[in-house]
Coordinates of C-alpha atoms in Angstrom, one line a residue:
Chain A
M1 CA -11.8 -0.5 -34.5
A2 CA -13.1 -3.7 -33.7
P3 CA -13.4 -4.8 -30.0
I4 CA -10.5 -6.2 -28.6
V5 CA -12.2 -8.2 -25.8
T6 CA -13.7 -11.3 -26.9
P7 CA -17.2 -12.2 -25.9
L8 CA -15.8 -15.3 -24.2
D9 CA -13.6 -12.8 -22.2
W10 CA -16.8 -11.0 -21.1
G11 CA -18.4 -14.1 -20.1
V12 CA -15.7 -15.0 -18.0
F13 CA -15.5 -11.3 -16.3
L14 CA -18.8 -11.1 -15.8
A15 CA -19.6 -14.8 -14.4
L16 CA -16.5 -14.4 -11.9
F17 CA -17.8 -10.8 -10.8
V18 CA -21.1 -12.5 -9.7
F19 CA -18.8 -15.2 -7.7
F20 CA -16.8 -11.8 -6.4
T21 CA -20.1 -10.6 -5.2
F22 CA -21.2 -13.7 -3.7
L23 CA -18.5 -14.3 -1.9
G24 CA -18.5 -10.7 -0.3
F25 CA -21.8 -11.3 1.0
Y26 CA -21.3 -14.9 2.2
G27 CA -18.6 -13.2 4.2
A28 CA -21.3 -12.1 6.9
R29 CA -22.1 -15.9 7.6
W30 CA -18.5 -17.1 7.2
R31 CA -16.8 -17.2 11.3
R32 CA -20.0 -15.7 12.0
G33 CA -19.7 -12.9 14.7
D34 CA -21.9 -10.3 16.2
L35 CA -21.5 -7.7 13.3
S36 CA -22.8 -4.9 15.7
Q37 CA -19.4 -5.0 17.2
L38 CA -16.6 -3.0 15.5
S39 CA -14.0 -5.4 16.3
E40 CA -16.4 -8.2 14.6
W41 CA -17.0 -6.1 11.9
A42 CA -13.8 -3.9 11.3
L43 CA -11.1 -6.7 12.2
A44 CA -13.2 -9.8 11.2
G45 CA -13.3 -10.7 15.2
R46 CA -9.6 -10.8 15.0
R47 CA -9.5 -14.4 13.8
L48 CA -7.2 -14.4 10.6
G49 CA -4.5 -17.3 10.5
V50 CA -1.2 -17.1 8.5
A51 CA -2.7 -18.0 5.3
L52 CA -5.6 -15.7 5.5
A53 CA -3.6 -13.0 6.9
W54 CA -1.3 -13.2 4.1
F55 CA -4.0 -13.2 1.5
L56 CA -5.9 -10.2 3.2
V57 CA -2.7 -8.1 4.0
G58 CA -1.2 -9.1 0.6
A59 CA -4.9 -7.6 -1.5
D60 CA -5.0 -5.0 1.1
V61 CA -1.1 -3.5 0.1
Y62 CA -0.7 -4.8 -3.4
T63 CA -3.2 -2.5 -5.0
A64 CA -4.2 -0.8 -8.1
Y65 CA -0.5 0.7 -7.0
T66 CA 0.9 -2.6 -8.1
F67 CA -1.0 -3.3 -11.3
I68 CA -1.3 0.1 -12.6
A69 CA 0.8 2.6 -11.3
V70 CA 4.2 1.0 -11.2
P71 CA 3.6 -0.7 -14.6
S72 CA 2.4 2.7 -16.0
G73 CA 5.5 4.3 -14.3
V74 CA 8.1 2.1 -15.9
F75 CA 6.4 2.3 -19.3
A76 CA 6.6 6.1 -19.2
T77 CA 9.6 6.9 -17.1
G78 CA 11.5 4.2 -16.8
A79 CA 14.1 2.2 -14.4
L80 CA 13.4 5.0 -11.7
Y81 CA 9.9 3.2 -11.0
F82 CA 11.4 -0.4 -10.0
Y83 CA 12.0 1.7 -6.5
A84 CA 8.6 -0.7 -5.6
V85 CA 10.9 -3.5 -5.6
P86 CA 13.2 -2.6 -2.7
Y87 CA 10.5 -0.6 -1.2
V88 CA 8.3 -3.8 -0.9
A89 CA 11.1 -5.7 0.3
T90 CA 11.9 -3.4 3.1
T91 CA 8.2 -2.3 4.1
F92 CA 7.3 -6.0 5.3
G93 CA 10.6 -6.0 7.6
V94 CA 9.2 -2.6 9.0
A95 CA 6.0 -4.0 9.5
A96 CA 7.1 -7.2 11.3
V97 CA 9.0 -5.0 14.0
T98 CA 6.3 -2.4 14.4
M99 CA 2.5 -4.3 13.6
P100 CA 3.1 -7.4 16.2
A101 CA 3.9 -4.2 19.1
L102 CA 0.6 -3.0 17.8
W103 CA -1.2 -5.7 17.6
R104 CA -0.5 -6.9 21.3
W105 CA -1.1 -3.3 22.6
S106 CA -4.7 -3.2 20.6
R107 CA -5.4 -7.0 21.9
K108 CA -4.7 -5.9 25.3
R109 CA -6.9 -2.6 25.3
G110 CA -9.4 -3.1 22.6
Y111 CA -7.8 -0.3 20.3
I112 CA -9.3 -0.6 16.5
T113 CA -7.1 2.0 14.8
A114 CA -3.6 3.6 15.6
A115 CA -5.0 7.0 16.6
D116 CA -6.7 5.0 19.5
F117 CA -2.9 3.7 20.8
V118 CA -1.7 7.3 20.2
Q119 CA -4.4 8.7 22.4
D120 CA -3.5 6.6 25.3
R121 CA 0.0 6.4 24.8
F122 CA 0.5 10.3 24.6
N123 CA -2.3 10.8 26.9
S124 CA -3.8 13.2 24.3
K125 CA -7.0 13.4 22.4
L126 CA -6.0 15.9 19.9
L127 CA -2.8 14.2 19.0
A128 CA -5.1 11.0 18.5
A129 CA -7.6 13.5 16.1
F130 CA -4.4 14.9 14.1
V131 CA -3.3 11.5 13.2
A132 CA -6.7 10.2 12.4
I133 CA -7.6 13.1 10.3
T134 CA -4.3 12.5 8.7
G135 CA -5.0 9.0 7.8
I136 CA -8.7 9.9 6.6
I137 CA -7.1 12.4 4.2
A138 CA -4.1 10.4 2.8
E139 CA -6.4 7.1 2.3
F140 CA -8.8 9.4 -0.2
P141 CA -6.2 9.7 -3.3
Y142 CA -4.8 6.0 -2.4
I143 CA -8.7 4.8 -3.2
A144 CA -8.8 7.2 -6.0
L145 CA -6.0 5.6 -7.6
Q146 CA -7.8 2.1 -7.1
I147 CA -10.9 3.8 -9.4
V148 CA -8.1 5.1 -11.9
G149 CA -7.4 1.2 -12.2
L150 CA -11.0 0.2 -12.4
Q151 CA -11.2 2.6 -15.7
A152 CA -8.6 1.2 -17.1
V153 CA -10.0 -2.0 -17.1
L154 CA -13.2 -0.9 -18.5
T155 CA -11.5 1.4 -21.2
V156 CA -9.9 -1.4 -22.9
M157 CA -12.8 -3.5 -22.3
L158 CA -15.4 -1.1 -23.7
L159 CA -13.0 -0.4 -26.6
G160 CA -14.8 -0.8 -30.0
I161 CA -18.1 -2.0 -28.3
V162 CA -19.7 1.6 -27.1
K163 CA -18.9 5.2 -28.6
S164 CA -18.6 7.0 -25.6
I165 CA -16.5 4.9 -23.3
K166 CA -16.3 7.6 -20.4
L167 CA -20.3 7.6 -20.1
V168 CA -20.6 3.4 -20.0
S169 CA -17.4 3.5 -17.7
D170 CA -18.6 5.7 -15.2
L171 CA -22.1 3.9 -15.1
A172 CA -20.5 0.8 -14.8
L173 CA -18.0 2.0 -12.1
T174 CA -20.9 3.0 -10.3
I175 CA -22.8 0.1 -10.1
S176 CA -19.6 -1.9 -9.2
F177 CA -19.3 0.6 -6.1
I178 CA -23.0 -0.1 -5.1
V179 CA -22.3 -4.1 -5.1
L180 CA -19.0 -3.5 -3.1
A181 CA -20.7 -0.8 -0.8
A182 CA -23.7 -3.1 -0.1
F183 CA -21.6 -6.1 0.4
T184 CA -18.9 -4.4 3.0
Y185 CA -21.9 -3.0 4.8
T186 CA -23.1 -6.4 5.4
S187 CA -19.5 -8.7 5.7
G188 CA -17.3 -6.0 7.0
L189 CA -13.8 -7.4 6.8
R190 CA -14.8 -10.7 6.2
G191 CA -16.1 -10.0 3.1
A192 CA -13.3 -8.4 2.4
T193 CA -11.0 -11.4 3.5
L194 CA -12.9 -14.0 1.1
T195 CA -12.9 -11.6 -1.8
A196 CA -9.0 -11.1 -1.2
V197 CA -8.6 -14.8 -1.4
L198 CA -10.2 -14.6 -5.0
K199 CA -8.3 -11.7 -6.0
D200 CA -4.7 -13.2 -5.1
V201 CA -5.5 -16.3 -6.6
I202 CA -6.7 -14.9 -9.8
I203 CA -4.0 -12.1 -10.0
F204 CA -1.1 -14.9 -9.7
A205 CA -2.7 -16.9 -12.0
S206 CA -2.8 -14.1 -14.7
I207 CA 0.9 -12.6 -13.5
I208 CA 2.2 -16.2 -14.5
A209 CA 0.1 -16.5 -17.4
I210 CA 1.4 -13.6 -19.3
L211 CA 5.0 -14.6 -18.0
V212 CA 4.5 -17.6 -20.0
A213 CA 2.7 -16.7 -23.0
A214 CA 4.6 -13.6 -23.8
P215 CA 7.3 -15.7 -25.6
L216 CA 5.0 -17.3 -27.9
V217 CA 3.3 -14.1 -28.7
I218 CA 6.7 -12.1 -28.5
P219 CA 9.7 -13.3 -30.5
G220 CA 12.7 -12.7 -28.1
A221 CA 9.9 -11.9 -25.3
F222 CA 12.0 -9.6 -22.8
S223 CA 15.4 -9.1 -25.1
T224 CA 13.3 -8.0 -27.8
A225 CA 11.4 -5.5 -25.3
F226 CA 14.3 -3.8 -23.7
K227 CA 15.9 -3.2 -27.2
E228 CA 12.4 -1.6 -28.7
A229 CA 12.4 0.4 -25.6
T230 CA 15.9 1.7 -25.9
L231 CA 14.8 2.5 -29.2
V232 CA 11.8 4.7 -28.2
A233 CA 13.9 6.2 -25.1
S234 CA 17.1 7.7 -27.8
G235 CA 14.5 9.0 -30.3
G236 CA 14.0 12.2 -29.2
D237 CA 11.9 13.6 -26.3
P238 CA 12.3 10.3 -24.9
P239 CA 10.0 8.9 -22.5
L240 CA 11.8 6.4 -19.9
A241 CA 13.8 9.3 -19.2
S242 CA 15.7 7.4 -16.0
G243 CA 17.2 5.0 -18.3
V244 CA 15.9 1.4 -19.8
S245 CA 18.3 -1.3 -19.2
T246 CA 19.9 0.6 -15.9
L247 CA 19.2 3.8 -13.8
K248 CA 20.5 6.8 -15.0
A249 CA 23.1 8.4 -12.5
P250 CA 21.0 11.7 -11.9
F251 CA 18.5 9.4 -10.3
F252 CA 20.4 7.5 -7.9
A253 CA 19.2 10.2 -4.8
A254 CA 15.5 9.8 -5.9
Y255 CA 15.5 6.2 -6.6
T256 CA 16.8 5.4 -2.7
T257 CA 14.6 8.2 -1.0
L258 CA 11.6 7.0 -3.1
W259 CA 12.0 3.3 -2.0
V260 CA 13.1 4.4 1.6
G261 CA 9.9 7.3 2.1
S262 CA 7.4 4.5 0.6
T263 CA 8.8 2.0 3.0
L264 CA 8.4 4.2 6.1
A265 CA 5.1 5.2 4.7
L266 CA 3.0 2.2 3.8
Y267 CA 2.8 0.6 7.7
L268 CA 1.3 4.1 8.3
Y269 CA -1.7 3.9 6.2
P270 CA -4.9 3.1 8.2
H271 CA -5.7 0.3 5.6
S272 CA -2.4 -1.6 6.1
I273 CA -3.0 -1.2 10.2
N274 CA -6.5 -2.4 9.6
G275 CA -5.5 -5.4 8.0
S276 CA -2.8 -6.5 10.8
L277 CA -4.7 -6.2 13.7
S278 CA -7.2 -8.6 12.0
A279 CA -4.7 -11.2 12.5
E280 CA -5.3 -13.9 15.4
S281 CA -2.1 -14.0 16.9
D282 CA 1.2 -11.8 17.2
K283 CA 3.3 -14.8 15.8
R284 CA 0.9 -15.4 12.8
L285 CA 0.7 -11.8 12.0
T286 CA 4.4 -11.7 12.0
L287 CA 5.2 -14.8 9.9
S288 CA 2.7 -13.8 7.1
L289 CA 4.7 -10.4 7.5
G290 CA 7.5 -11.8 6.7
L291 CA 6.2 -13.9 3.5
L292 CA 5.0 -11.1 2.2
P293 CA 7.8 -9.8 0.1
I294 CA 7.3 -13.4 -1.9
Y295 CA 4.4 -11.1 -3.0
G296 CA 6.4 -8.8 -3.9
I297 CA 7.8 -10.9 -6.9
G298 CA 4.5 -10.5 -8.5
L299 CA 4.9 -6.8 -8.4
A300 CA 8.5 -7.0 -9.9
L301 CA 7.1 -8.9 -12.8
L302 CA 4.1 -6.7 -13.4
A303 CA 6.8 -3.6 -13.4
L304 CA 8.7 -5.7 -16.1
Y305 CA 5.5 -5.7 -18.3
G306 CA 6.0 -2.1 -18.7
I307 CA 9.0 -2.7 -20.6
L308 CA 7.5 -6.0 -22.1
I309 CA 4.9 -4.3 -23.8
Y310 CA 7.4 -2.3 -25.9
G311 CA 8.0 -5.5 -27.5
D312 CA 4.4 -6.2 -28.4
A313 CA 3.5 -4.7 -31.5
A314 CA -0.3 -5.6 -31.3
A315 CA -0.4 -3.8 -28.1
M316 CA 1.5 -0.8 -28.7
K317 CA -0.5 -0.2 -31.8
I318 CA -4.0 0.1 -29.4
L319 CA -2.0 2.2 -27.1
S320 CA -1.2 4.4 -29.8
L321 CA -4.8 5.3 -30.1
F322 CA -4.8 7.1 -26.8
P323 CA -3.0 10.4 -25.7
A324 CA 0.5 9.5 -24.3
S325 CA -0.4 10.6 -20.9
A326 CA -3.6 8.0 -20.8
R327 CA -1.5 5.4 -22.1
G328 CA 0.6 4.0 -18.7
S329 CA -2.7 2.7 -16.9
L330 CA -3.6 0.7 -20.1
V331 CA -0.3 -1.2 -19.9
I332 CA -1.3 -4.3 -18.3
P333 CA -5.1 -4.6 -19.3
T334 CA -3.8 -4.2 -22.8
L335 CA -0.9 -6.9 -22.4
A336 CA -3.3 -9.0 -21.0
V337 CA -5.7 -8.9 -23.8
T338 CA -2.7 -9.3 -26.9
V339 CA -0.7 -11.7 -25.2
L340 CA -3.3 -14.3 -23.3
P341 CA -5.5 -16.9 -25.4
P342 CA -9.4 -15.8 -24.7
G343 CA -11.1 -16.9 -21.4
L344 CA -7.8 -16.3 -19.9
A345 CA -7.7 -12.4 -20.9
G346 CA -11.2 -12.2 -19.2
L347 CA -9.6 -13.9 -16.1
A348 CA -6.9 -11.3 -15.9
L349 CA -9.2 -7.8 -16.5
L350 CA -10.9 -9.4 -13.7
G351 CA -8.2 -9.7 -11.5
V352 CA -6.8 -6.1 -11.8
F353 CA -10.4 -5.1 -11.7
I354 CA -11.4 -6.7 -8.2
G355 CA -7.7 -5.8 -7.5
G356 CA -8.7 -2.3 -7.0
L357 CA -12.1 -3.0 -5.5
V358 CA -11.2 -4.9 -2.5
P359 CA -8.5 -2.5 -1.3
A360 CA -10.9 0.5 -1.8
A361 CA -13.6 -1.1 0.3
I362 CA -10.6 -1.9 3.2
M363 CA -9.3 1.7 3.0
A364 CA -13.1 3.1 3.1
M365 CA -13.2 1.0 6.5
A366 CA -10.0 2.4 8.2
Q367 CA -11.4 6.0 7.1
A368 CA -14.7 5.2 8.8
N369 CA -13.2 3.3 12.1
L370 CA -10.7 6.8 12.3
L371 CA -13.8 9.0 12.2
V372 CA -16.1 7.0 14.6
R373 CA -13.3 6.1 17.1
N374 CA -11.2 9.2 17.2
I375 CA -13.4 12.3 16.2
I376 CA -17.0 11.4 16.8
K377 CA -16.4 9.5 19.6
P378 CA -14.4 12.1 21.7
L379 CA -17.2 14.8 20.8
R380 CA -19.8 12.4 21.8
P381 CA -18.3 10.0 24.9
S382 CA -21.7 8.6 25.3
I383 CA -22.0 6.5 22.2
T384 CA -23.0 2.9 22.3
P385 CA -20.5 0.3 20.6
Q386 CA -23.7 -1.0 18.6
G387 CA -24.1 3.2 17.9
E388 CA -20.1 3.0 17.0
T389 CA -20.5 0.3 14.3
R390 CA -23.9 1.6 12.7
I391 CA -21.8 4.9 12.2
A392 CA -18.8 3.1 10.9
K393 CA -21.2 1.3 8.4
W394 CA -22.5 3.8 7.0
A395 CA -19.4 6.5 6.9
S396 CA -17.5 3.5 5.0
V397 CA -20.4 3.9 2.5
F398 CA -20.1 7.6 2.3
F399 CA -16.4 7.5 2.1
K400 CA -16.2 4.9 -1.0
F401 CA -18.8 7.7 -3.0
L402 CA -17.2 10.6 -2.3
A403 CA -13.7 9.1 -3.7
L404 CA -16.1 7.9 -6.8
G405 CA -17.2 11.6 -6.9
F406 CA -13.7 13.0 -7.2
V407 CA -12.4 10.5 -9.6
F408 CA -15.2 11.7 -12.1
I409 CA -14.2 15.3 -11.7
V410 CA -10.6 14.9 -11.2
P411 CA -8.9 13.8 -14.3
A412 CA -6.8 10.6 -13.8
T413 CA -3.4 11.9 -14.0
Y414 CA -3.9 13.8 -11.1
A415 CA -5.1 11.1 -9.0
I416 CA -2.0 9.3 -9.1
W417 CA 0.2 12.2 -8.6
L418 CA -2.4 12.6 -5.3
Q419 CA -1.4 9.4 -4.3
L420 CA 2.5 10.3 -4.0
L421 CA 1.3 13.3 -1.8
G422 CA -0.9 11.0 0.6
G423 CA 2.7 9.2 0.9
I424 CA 4.0 12.6 2.0
I425 CA 1.3 13.5 4.6
I426 CA 0.9 9.9 6.2
T427 CA 4.7 9.9 6.8
Q428 CA 4.1 12.7 8.9
T429 CA 2.4 10.3 11.8
L430 CA 5.8 8.3 12.1
P431 CA 7.2 9.8 15.3
A432 CA 3.5 9.5 17.1
V433 CA 2.5 6.1 16.3
F434 CA 6.0 4.2 15.1
L435 CA 8.4 5.6 17.8
G436 CA 5.3 5.8 20.0
L437 CA 5.5 1.9 20.0
V438 CA 9.3 2.1 21.4
T439 CA 8.9 5.0 23.8
D440 CA 6.3 7.2 25.6
R441 CA 9.0 9.9 26.8
F442 CA 8.3 12.3 23.6
D443 CA 6.5 15.6 24.3
K444 CA 3.0 15.4 22.8
Y445 CA 2.9 19.1 22.3
S446 CA 6.6 18.7 20.1
L447 CA 4.6 15.8 18.4
M448 CA 2.3 18.2 17.4
V449 CA 4.2 20.8 16.3
G450 CA 6.5 18.5 14.4
W451 CA 3.6 17.1 12.5
A452 CA 2.0 20.6 11.7
V453 CA 5.6 21.5 10.7
G454 CA 6.1 18.4 8.3
L455 CA 2.7 18.6 6.9
G456 CA 2.9 22.4 5.9
L457 CA 6.6 21.8 4.8
G458 CA 5.8 18.7 2.9
V459 CA 2.8 20.4 1.2
Y460 CA 4.6 23.6 0.3
L461 CA 7.7 21.5 -1.3
F462 CA 5.5 19.6 -3.3
I463 CA 3.7 22.5 -4.8
A464 CA 7.0 24.6 -5.1
A465 CA 8.5 21.2 -7.3
H466 CA 5.3 21.8 -9.7
E467 CA 3.0 18.9 -8.1
S468 CA 6.0 16.6 -7.7
P469 CA 6.8 14.0 -5.2
L470 CA 11.0 15.2 -5.8
Y471 CA 12.3 18.2 -4.3
P472 CA 15.8 18.9 -5.5
I473 CA 18.7 19.0 -3.0
L474 CA 22.1 20.2 -3.9
G475 CA 21.0 19.4 -7.6
H476 CA 19.7 15.7 -6.7
P477 CA 16.0 15.2 -6.7
I478 CA 14.9 13.6 -3.1
Y479 CA 11.4 12.4 -2.0
I480 CA 9.5 15.1 -0.2
A481 CA 8.4 12.7 2.7
V482 CA 11.9 12.1 3.6
I483 CA 12.7 15.5 3.8
A484 CA 9.7 16.6 5.6
L485 CA 10.0 13.4 8.1
A486 CA 13.6 14.6 8.9
I487 CA 12.4 18.0 10.1
N488 CA 9.8 16.7 11.8
L489 CA 11.7 14.4 13.8
L490 CA 14.6 17.1 14.5
I491 CA 11.2 19.2 15.9
V492 CA 10.1 16.4 18.1
L493 CA 13.8 15.5 19.5
V494 CA 14.6 19.4 20.0
G495 CA 10.9 20.3 21.6
T496 CA 11.3 16.8 23.8
G497 CA 14.5 18.2 25.1
I498 CA 13.3 21.7 26.0
A499 CA 10.0 20.2 27.3
M500 CA 12.1 18.0 29.7
A501 CA 14.6 20.7 30.8
V502 CA 11.7 23.1 31.7
R503 CA 10.4 20.3 33.8
R504 CA 13.4 19.9 35.5
T505 CA 14.0 23.3 36.3
A506 CA 10.5 23.9 37.6
Q507 CA 11.0 20.5 39.7
A508 CA 14.1 22.0 41.2
K509 CA 12.4 25.5 41.8
V510 CA 9.7 23.7 43.9
S511 CA 12.2 21.2 46.1
V512 CA 14.4 24.6 46.4
K513 CA 11.2 26.3 48.4
Chain B
M1 CA 2.9 2.1 30.7
T2 CA 5.7 0.2 30.0
V3 CA 6.8 -1.0 26.5
E4 CA 5.4 -4.3 25.4
T5 CA 8.1 -6.5 24.0
V6 CA 8.3 -10.1 23.2
K7 CA 9.0 -11.4 26.6
G8 CA 11.2 -14.6 27.4
V9 CA 13.2 -14.2 24.4
A10 CA 17.3 -14.4 24.6
T11 CA 19.2 -11.4 23.7
W12 CA 21.2 -13.2 21.0
R13 CA 17.8 -14.0 18.9
K14 CA 16.9 -10.5 19.2
V15 CA 20.3 -9.6 18.0
V16 CA 20.5 -12.1 15.3
A17 CA 16.9 -11.3 14.3
A18 CA 17.6 -7.5 13.8
V19 CA 20.7 -8.2 11.8
L20 CA 18.5 -10.3 9.4
F21 CA 15.8 -7.4 9.1
I22 CA 19.0 -5.1 8.4
I23 CA 20.3 -6.8 5.3
P24 CA 17.8 -6.0 2.9
W25 CA 18.4 -2.2 3.4
I26 CA 22.0 -2.6 3.2
V27 CA 21.8 -4.7 0.0
Y28 CA 19.0 -2.2 -1.6
L29 CA 21.2 1.0 -0.4
L30 CA 24.2 -0.1 -2.2
L31 CA 22.6 0.9 -5.6
P32 CA 25.8 1.1 -7.9
T33 CA 26.6 -2.3 -7.2
Y34 CA 23.6 -3.8 -9.1
N35 CA 22.7 -0.8 -11.6
T36 CA 24.3 -2.6 -14.1
V37 CA 22.9 -4.6 -17.4
S38 CA 24.9 -7.9 -17.3
P39 CA 24.9 -10.7 -16.7
E40 CA 21.6 -10.8 -18.0
L41 CA 18.7 -13.1 -17.6
G42 CA 16.2 -14.2 -20.1
G43 CA 17.0 -11.0 -21.9
V44 CA 16.0 -8.8 -18.4
P45 CA 19.2 -6.8 -17.1
F46 CA 21.0 -7.4 -13.7
F47 CA 19.2 -4.5 -12.4
Y48 CA 16.3 -5.8 -12.5
W49 CA 16.3 -9.6 -11.8
Y50 CA 19.0 -9.2 -9.0
Q51 CA 16.4 -7.0 -6.9
T52 CA 13.7 -9.5 -7.4
L53 CA 15.9 -12.2 -6.7
W54 CA 16.2 -10.5 -3.3
L55 CA 12.6 -10.1 -2.4
F56 CA 12.7 -14.1 -2.3
I57 CA 15.7 -13.9 -0.1
T58 CA 14.6 -11.2 2.1
A59 CA 11.2 -13.4 2.7
I60 CA 13.6 -16.3 3.9
L61 CA 15.7 -14.0 6.1
Y62 CA 12.4 -12.3 7.8
V63 CA 11.2 -15.9 8.5
I64 CA 14.3 -16.7 10.0
A65 CA 14.2 -13.8 12.3
V66 CA 10.5 -14.4 13.1
L67 CA 11.0 -17.8 13.9
L68 CA 13.7 -16.6 16.4
L69 CA 11.6 -14.0 18.1
Y70 CA 9.1 -16.4 18.5
P71 CA 10.3 -19.6 19.3
S72 CA 7.3 -21.6 20.8
R73 CA 4.1 -19.8 21.2
G74 CA 1.2 -20.2 18.8

């Protein structure tokens, strides 16, 4: 097998990676602030305008999930995975309603995390710690997913060049992570923001380049691709089981609950909240959130490339070198190499690569904030602001390498299903965080019980459904996050009702005496 | 603690903004209305391009809603 990535592409990739590293370190000097303060390091001093907030949040929530997992899902399963499109349309509506409110609270009271808010709102350090732990755990598989994306890029780049792709790719990943950890330690969110702009620009250029170049390389482009994919799906033991041109009826409930559940989950993830709190005003934040569905058009095209690749004989030939389970995550890197002219392919590969690195950095920082603010600080209240920041910096390094080690041990396919479990887990913090923005009348113990039952039930159903995010109810597969959240909310409402009644009776007794 | 809301914004603005935020939910929940192959666009079935088109429309609706909710402040 001859190498499929040209020396020119390698050159472009490496040169841009050097520039990416430079931007990451340069971030520390950009809009200089006192980086020993947590809000300066972790929230870039809360000074991002509409455009920068758009780039940062865009880079933050459009991740390897967008570039690797969604195209991979469409490639293997078919129309079902297009649920990501309604998901991103509605998720920014949820964000535009919730995040400015959280932003105003945070600005007023110096909150860094959602758990900071929960702690004050419900006057409970324990509930805040639960929210923090949920965030830290749910973030791990999400980081792991980013690393799976990085591996996919390296696999395609190293094909035909080295014999043991796994070894060289692991080594390259480790070096990339050392670079990443070093500049996020020094520059914090400033470094992530500058690299985010680079990432977004490259990604958009690549997506458009593939769209323009595809008809030149694939006669008939999408028409051919949909015909070929339908042919594959009808050929027995089909991949694309959920349908090619349209969604098959048994998947309707799954489609709808997957996008609704994912919509509710995304802005509970610590990295999304972290990105939102770094905006300089609530209006600018909301405006940038309102504009983010446009970024989703890139996601929709990438999802469609999961079908497009069926029309590309050269790409399908490369994929056939790999076991069926590994092919999906290689769709976009392979398509970039077979469709784009040399040079541009290197650009696209770098885009996907840093498209995983930038979010991984922000996710690890968000985890670090939660650890310091909501777990270490309540245990050691005497900690200084400088001490907080120092621990957060090291914790972000630690979390990155923990996730990396996890991916080296656990196979890639597991990392992707764990990400779906992450969604089920994080959704259980919705009553405390989102509903807490609307009312403080919920009983904190009911919130804790609801959280615990929702979490337990979610994990149980996930295992009962054989590690699938979908559990059948009356024969219709439903996204487990939605089921568990419904039970969670029911407990919170009933529990709060009981708590109120008990309090009223107690007060009545006192007044009688 | 009181709930922090956008202060000094007329009720009609909030109501219209709420409607604008809800429209995409309704559109996407009506799955059977867009789960068809034709009309195709450049070989892409209606199911795919219609949902993608709504991303663009959604952004417009959201931006109008945001401008309604934040009339003047920077």
